[in-house]
Amino acid sequence: MKNKEKEKSPGTLLQEQLGKKWELAWKDLSTEEFVKVKEISDDYIRFLTAGKTERQCVTLSVDLAEKAGFKPLDSFSEAGKISSGDKLYTVHKNKTVIFFVAGRKSIEEGMAIVGAHIDSPRLDLKPSPLYESDDMAFFKTHYYGGIKKYHWVTIPLAMHGTVVKKDGETINVSIGEAPEDPVFCITDLLPHLSQEQNTKKMTEGITGEGLNIIVGSQPYPEKDLKDGVKLNILNHLYTKYGMVEEDFATAELEVVPAGAARNVGFDESLIGGYGQDDRICAYTALRAILDQETIPERTLCVILADKEEIGSVGNTGMHSRFFEGAVAELIDLMAVKKPEIAIRRCLMRSEMLSADVTAGVDPNYTGTHDKGNAPYIGKGMVLSKYGGARGKSGSNDAHAEFMGKMRQTLETAGVIWQMGELGRVDLGGGGTIAHILAEYGMDVLDCGPALLSMHSPFELASKVDLYMCYKGYKTFLA
């Protein structure tokens, strides 16, 4: 005879009624959603594998958008009009792209914006990178963004980028991803000879000037030549690409981890790969606007920006005016009265989700978070009311009213979410593009998935968090 289920005590019932415990998102998935998680995860892995640089992400995103019916903004400029339901995009310097869907309401009433970034920590080649030492050829690098330098030694590396030659010809370089390609590597000391290195701080064991990539060891086949290995590399580059050494000065060549993004774990519940900060948000935001099936009430916008990892500077970072310029063009083509006032009203009345990742609790490294206010892998999209560092320096700090509105929106749509901070007070913190858009007066909230091993060559994300971010961004844009 089965035991009767024990009745819950009044206190237990009250705890359930008044308290809140963030649960694993997997538990609440329907059969249909499990299928959707797999579909979107498989597609994301392909996107992450192919999009190793910001230029590649722009190309991939535009290809997907055009298949979904999006057209360049220039084509609407030629027609002289934008109407409700029109889908358009604009690319800036091949490193930033913005997508719009024109809504039924006047754009003066504001837009629904999701903004992410598509640059990631990496190694860039110096303007004069090639040198020879002890009969080996190397490329010198300058790291980009926040990295742990020791992560980048003794792993296979690929090289991607653009070279503008003396005659003005532009060539694209991609080496190290195809099975038949060579890869590159930064060496490290063996344990037998690293006693002095082992006594240094982790930040000093590998130096920035020590991140030199080995690119060859075979000399040019002519005796008694000085720097014959370097010459052989130059000859290879000239034969394959028509490059000479001076062309490095007008090149953008990025060194990134080689290889594909992968499923992780026996249950394949995680995705591992380079650049998930912040391409996991870029992909889900892009999919969210591409998958909209009806004409929206307000104009929709997705921004995929460059340079966030170094402060959103430069003419492709969010501190640039490319976004404001694109909105101004929309307003002009929508024939809105008093466009100089309309653009200010539009931006002030807009709402934005700053789609960026945060650091999840890692059981291997305790003490990094206040666990009662920490984000966890597998518990859904993380809402971060504020970021910044120390006393919220550099933070947006979303208002309670907008937090409440987003809470109701997500819960109504069945989006599983959690709250979280990026580390303990005075230990963690980080910046996003949120405060930059908030300068226009719009409401902005940081939200995205939690990652493990963030800013490393192989970051980890939960597939269910990926799905909940997609579902959340799509709901917000609907």
PDB file of N, CA and C in Angstrom, residues 123-124 126 129 131 133 137-143 147-155 157 185-189 197 200 203-214 255:
ATOM      1  N   LEU A 123      44.017  38.221 -30.373  1.00  0.00           N
ATOM      2  CA  LEU A 123      45.347  38.776 -30.616  1.00  0.00           C
ATOM      3  C   LEU A 123      45.357  39.420 -31.999  1.00  0.00           C
ATOM      4  N   ASP A 124      45.810  40.650 -32.076  1.00  0.00           N
ATOM      5  CA  ASP A 124      45.977  41.332 -33.361  1.00  0.00           C
ATOM      6  C   ASP A 124      47.453  41.359 -33.730  1.00  0.00           C
ATOM      7  N   LYS A 126      50.813  43.036 -34.940  1.00  0.00           N
ATOM      8  CA  LYS A 126      51.380  44.377 -34.928  1.00  0.00           C
ATOM      9  C   LYS A 126      51.599  44.849 -36.369  1.00  0.00           C
ATOM     10  N   PRO A 129      54.925  42.790 -37.970  1.00  0.00           N
ATOM     11  CA  PRO A 129      54.906  41.621 -37.088  1.00  0.00           C
ATOM     12  C   PRO A 129      55.996  40.582 -37.332  1.00  0.00           C
ATOM     13  N   TYR A 131      59.357  38.588 -37.829  1.00  0.00           N
ATOM     14  CA  TYR A 131      60.786  38.617 -37.511  1.00  0.00           C
ATOM     15  C   TYR A 131      61.312  37.189 -37.406  1.00  0.00           C
ATOM     16  N   SER A 133      64.174  34.673 -35.349  1.00  0.00           N
ATOM     17  CA  SER A 133      65.045  34.516 -34.184  1.00  0.00           C
ATOM     18  C   SER A 133      65.436  33.051 -34.060  1.00  0.00           C
ATOM     19  N   ALA A 137      60.722  31.719 -37.575  1.00  0.00           N
ATOM     20  CA  ALA A 137      60.003  32.943 -37.911  1.00  0.00           C
ATOM     21  C   ALA A 137      58.780  33.092 -37.019  1.00  0.00           C
ATOM     22  N   PHE A 138      58.525  34.327 -36.591  1.00  0.00           N
ATOM     23  CA  PHE A 138      57.425  34.618 -35.678  1.00  0.00           C
ATOM     24  C   PHE A 138      56.651  35.844 -36.153  1.00  0.00           C
ATOM     25  N   PHE A 139      55.386  35.925 -35.699  1.00  0.00           N
ATOM     26  CA  PHE A 139      54.584  37.133 -35.801  1.00  0.00           C
ATOM     27  C   PHE A 139      54.433  37.723 -34.399  1.00  0.00           C
ATOM     28  N   LYS A 140      54.692  39.029 -34.261  1.00  0.00           N
ATOM     29  CA  LYS A 140      54.437  39.715 -33.003  1.00  0.00           C
ATOM     30  C   LYS A 140      52.981  40.160 -32.954  1.00  0.00           C
ATOM     31  N   THR A 141      52.385  40.117 -31.771  1.00  0.00           N
ATOM     32  CA  THR A 141      50.966  40.459 -31.616  1.00  0.00           C
ATOM     33  C   THR A 141      50.758  41.511 -30.540  1.00  0.00           C
ATOM     34  N   HIS A 142      49.586  42.113 -30.572  1.00  0.00           N
ATOM     35  CA  HIS A 142      49.123  43.014 -29.516  1.00  0.00           C
ATOM     36  C   HIS A 142      47.721  42.548 -29.133  1.00  0.00           C
ATOM     37  N   TYR A 143      47.553  42.140 -27.879  1.00  0.00           N
ATOM     38  CA  TYR A 143      46.260  41.568 -27.512  1.00  0.00           C
ATOM     39  C   TYR A 143      45.176  42.640 -27.482  1.00  0.00           C
ATOM     40  N   ILE A 147      42.113  39.628 -21.674  1.00  0.00           N
ATOM     41  CA  ILE A 147      42.461  38.212 -21.775  1.00  0.00           C
ATOM     42  C   ILE A 147      43.340  37.795 -20.595  1.00  0.00           C
ATOM     43  N   LYS A 148      43.356  36.506 -20.305  1.00  0.00           N
ATOM     44  CA  LYS A 148      44.404  35.912 -19.481  1.00  0.00           C
ATOM     45  C   LYS A 148      45.447  35.382 -20.465  1.00  0.00           C
ATOM     46  N   LYS A 149      46.633  35.944 -20.443  1.00  0.00           N
ATOM     47  CA  LYS A 149      47.610  35.657 -21.491  1.00  0.00           C
ATOM     48  C   LYS A 149      47.993  34.180 -21.545  1.00  0.00           C
ATOM     49  N   TYR A 150      48.018  33.517 -20.393  1.00  0.00           N
ATOM     50  CA  TYR A 150      48.433  32.116 -20.397  1.00  0.00           C
ATOM     51  C   TYR A 150      47.425  31.204 -21.083  1.00  0.00           C
ATOM     52  N   HIS A 151      46.184  31.692 -21.278  1.00  0.00           N
ATOM     53  CA  HIS A 151      45.190  30.902 -22.023  1.00  0.00           C
ATOM     54  C   HIS A 151      45.614  30.680 -23.477  1.00  0.00           C
ATOM     55  N   TRP A 152      46.449  31.577 -24.016  1.00  0.00           N
ATOM     56  CA  TRP A 152      46.665  31.625 -25.455  1.00  0.00           C
ATOM     57  C   TRP A 152      47.917  30.885 -25.918  1.00  0.00           C
ATOM     58  N   VAL A 153      48.638  30.280 -24.996  1.00  0.00           N
ATOM     59  CA  VAL A 153      49.831  29.527 -25.399  1.00  0.00           C
ATOM     60  C   VAL A 153      49.481  28.053 -25.609  1.00  0.00           C
ATOM     61  N   THR A 154      50.208  27.414 -26.497  1.00  0.00           N
ATOM     62  CA  THR A 154      50.125  25.973 -26.807  1.00  0.00           C
ATOM     63  C   THR A 154      48.734  25.518 -27.230  1.00  0.00           C
ATOM     64  N   ILE A 155      47.966  26.396 -27.859  1.00  0.00           N
ATOM     65  CA  ILE A 155      46.697  25.971 -28.448  1.00  0.00           C
ATOM     66  C   ILE A 155      46.730  26.282 -29.942  1.00  0.00           C
ATOM     67  N   LEU A 157      45.927  27.986 -33.280  1.00  0.00           N
ATOM     68  CA  LEU A 157      45.413  29.314 -33.581  1.00  0.00           C
ATOM     69  C   LEU A 157      45.182  29.473 -35.079  1.00  0.00           C
ATOM     70  N   CYS A 185      50.780  28.749 -33.477  1.00  0.00           N
ATOM     71  CA  CYS A 185      50.893  28.409 -32.064  1.00  0.00           C
ATOM     72  C   CYS A 185      51.852  29.363 -31.370  1.00  0.00           C
ATOM     73  N   ILE A 186      51.575  29.616 -30.095  1.00  0.00           N
ATOM     74  CA  ILE A 186      52.507  30.322 -29.211  1.00  0.00           C
ATOM     75  C   ILE A 186      53.104  29.288 -28.261  1.00  0.00           C
ATOM     76  N   THR A 187      54.393  29.240 -28.154  1.00  0.00           N
ATOM     77  CA  THR A 187      55.058  28.201 -27.366  1.00  0.00           C
ATOM     78  C   THR A 187      55.064  28.551 -25.875  1.00  0.00           C
ATOM     79  N   ASP A 188      55.363  27.534 -25.061  1.00  0.00           N
ATOM     80  CA  ASP A 188      55.524  27.716 -23.622  1.00  0.00           C
ATOM     81  C   ASP A 188      56.651  26.808 -23.152  1.00  0.00           C
ATOM     82  N   LEU A 189      57.137  27.078 -21.958  1.00  0.00           N
ATOM     83  CA  LEU A 189      58.223  26.279 -21.401  1.00  0.00           C
ATOM     84  C   LEU A 189      57.724  24.924 -20.915  1.00  0.00           C
ATOM     85  N   GLN A 197      59.772  30.599 -14.008  1.00  0.00           N
ATOM     86  CA  GLN A 197      58.446  31.035 -14.452  1.00  0.00           C
ATOM     87  C   GLN A 197      57.389  30.702 -13.410  1.00  0.00           C
ATOM     88  N   LYS A 200      56.526  33.223 -10.594  1.00  0.00           N
ATOM     89  CA  LYS A 200      55.929  34.513 -10.932  1.00  0.00           C
ATOM     90  C   LYS A 200      54.424  34.486 -10.717  1.00  0.00           C
ATOM     91  N   THR A 203      49.776  36.654 -13.772  1.00  0.00           N
ATOM     92  CA  THR A 203      49.734  37.739 -14.748  1.00  0.00           C
ATOM     93  C   THR A 203      51.095  38.040 -15.353  1.00  0.00           C
ATOM     94  N   GLU A 204      52.162  37.499 -14.765  1.00  0.00           N
ATOM     95  CA  GLU A 204      53.513  37.791 -15.229  1.00  0.00           C
ATOM     96  C   GLU A 204      54.202  36.593 -15.877  1.00  0.00           C
ATOM     97  N   GLY A 205      53.620  35.412 -15.734  1.00  0.00           N
ATOM     98  CA  GLY A 205      54.257  34.212 -16.283  1.00  0.00           C
ATOM     99  C   GLY A 205      54.361  34.253 -17.796  1.00  0.00           C
ATOM    100  N   ILE A 206      53.333  34.795 -18.444  1.00  0.00           N
ATOM    101  CA  ILE A 206      53.333  35.043 -19.889  1.00  0.00           C
ATOM    102  C   ILE A 206      53.115  36.542 -20.063  1.00  0.00           C
ATOM    103  N   THR A 207      54.004  37.206 -20.776  1.00  0.00           N
ATOM    104  CA  THR A 207      53.898  38.649 -20.948  1.00  0.00           C
ATOM    105  C   THR A 207      53.242  38.994 -22.280  1.00  0.00           C
ATOM    106  N   GLY A 208      52.765  40.235 -22.385  1.00  0.00           N
ATOM    107  CA  GLY A 208      52.178  40.691 -23.639  1.00  0.00           C
ATOM    108  C   GLY A 208      53.173  40.622 -24.783  1.00  0.00           C
ATOM    109  N   GLU A 209      54.403  41.024 -24.542  1.00  0.00           N
ATOM    110  CA  GLU A 209      55.421  40.972 -25.585  1.00  0.00           C
ATOM    111  C   GLU A 209      55.910  39.551 -25.852  1.00  0.00           C
ATOM    112  N   GLY A 210      55.482  38.617 -25.002  1.00  0.00           N
ATOM    113  CA  GLY A 210      55.857  37.219 -25.211  1.00  0.00           C
ATOM    114  C   GLY A 210      54.856  36.432 -26.035  1.00  0.00           C
ATOM    115  N   LEU A 211      53.752  37.083 -26.442  1.00  0.00           N
ATOM    116  CA  LEU A 211      52.717  36.393 -27.228  1.00  0.00           C
ATOM    117  C   LEU A 211      53.093  36.425 -28.715  1.00  0.00           C
ATOM    118  N   ASN A 212      54.182  35.764 -29.023  1.00  0.00           N
ATOM    119  CA  ASN A 212      54.706  35.726 -30.386  1.00  0.00           C
ATOM    120  C   ASN A 212      54.379  34.385 -31.029  1.00  0.00           C
ATOM    121  N   ILE A 213      53.806  34.440 -32.203  1.00  0.00           N
ATOM    122  CA  ILE A 213      53.268  33.252 -32.858  1.00  0.00           C
ATOM    123  C   ILE A 213      54.299  32.669 -33.811  1.00  0.00           C
ATOM    124  N   ILE A 214      54.588  31.401 -33.657  1.00  0.00           N
ATOM    125  CA  ILE A 214      55.534  30.760 -34.566  1.00  0.00           C
ATOM    126  C   ILE A 214      54.842  30.487 -35.906  1.00  0.00           C
ATOM    127  N   VAL A 255      44.194  37.016 -34.766  1.00  0.00           N
ATOM    128  CA  VAL A 255      44.538  35.633 -34.411  1.00  0.00           C
ATOM    129  C   VAL A 255      43.539  35.156 -33.364  1.00  0.00           C
TER     130      VAL A 255
END
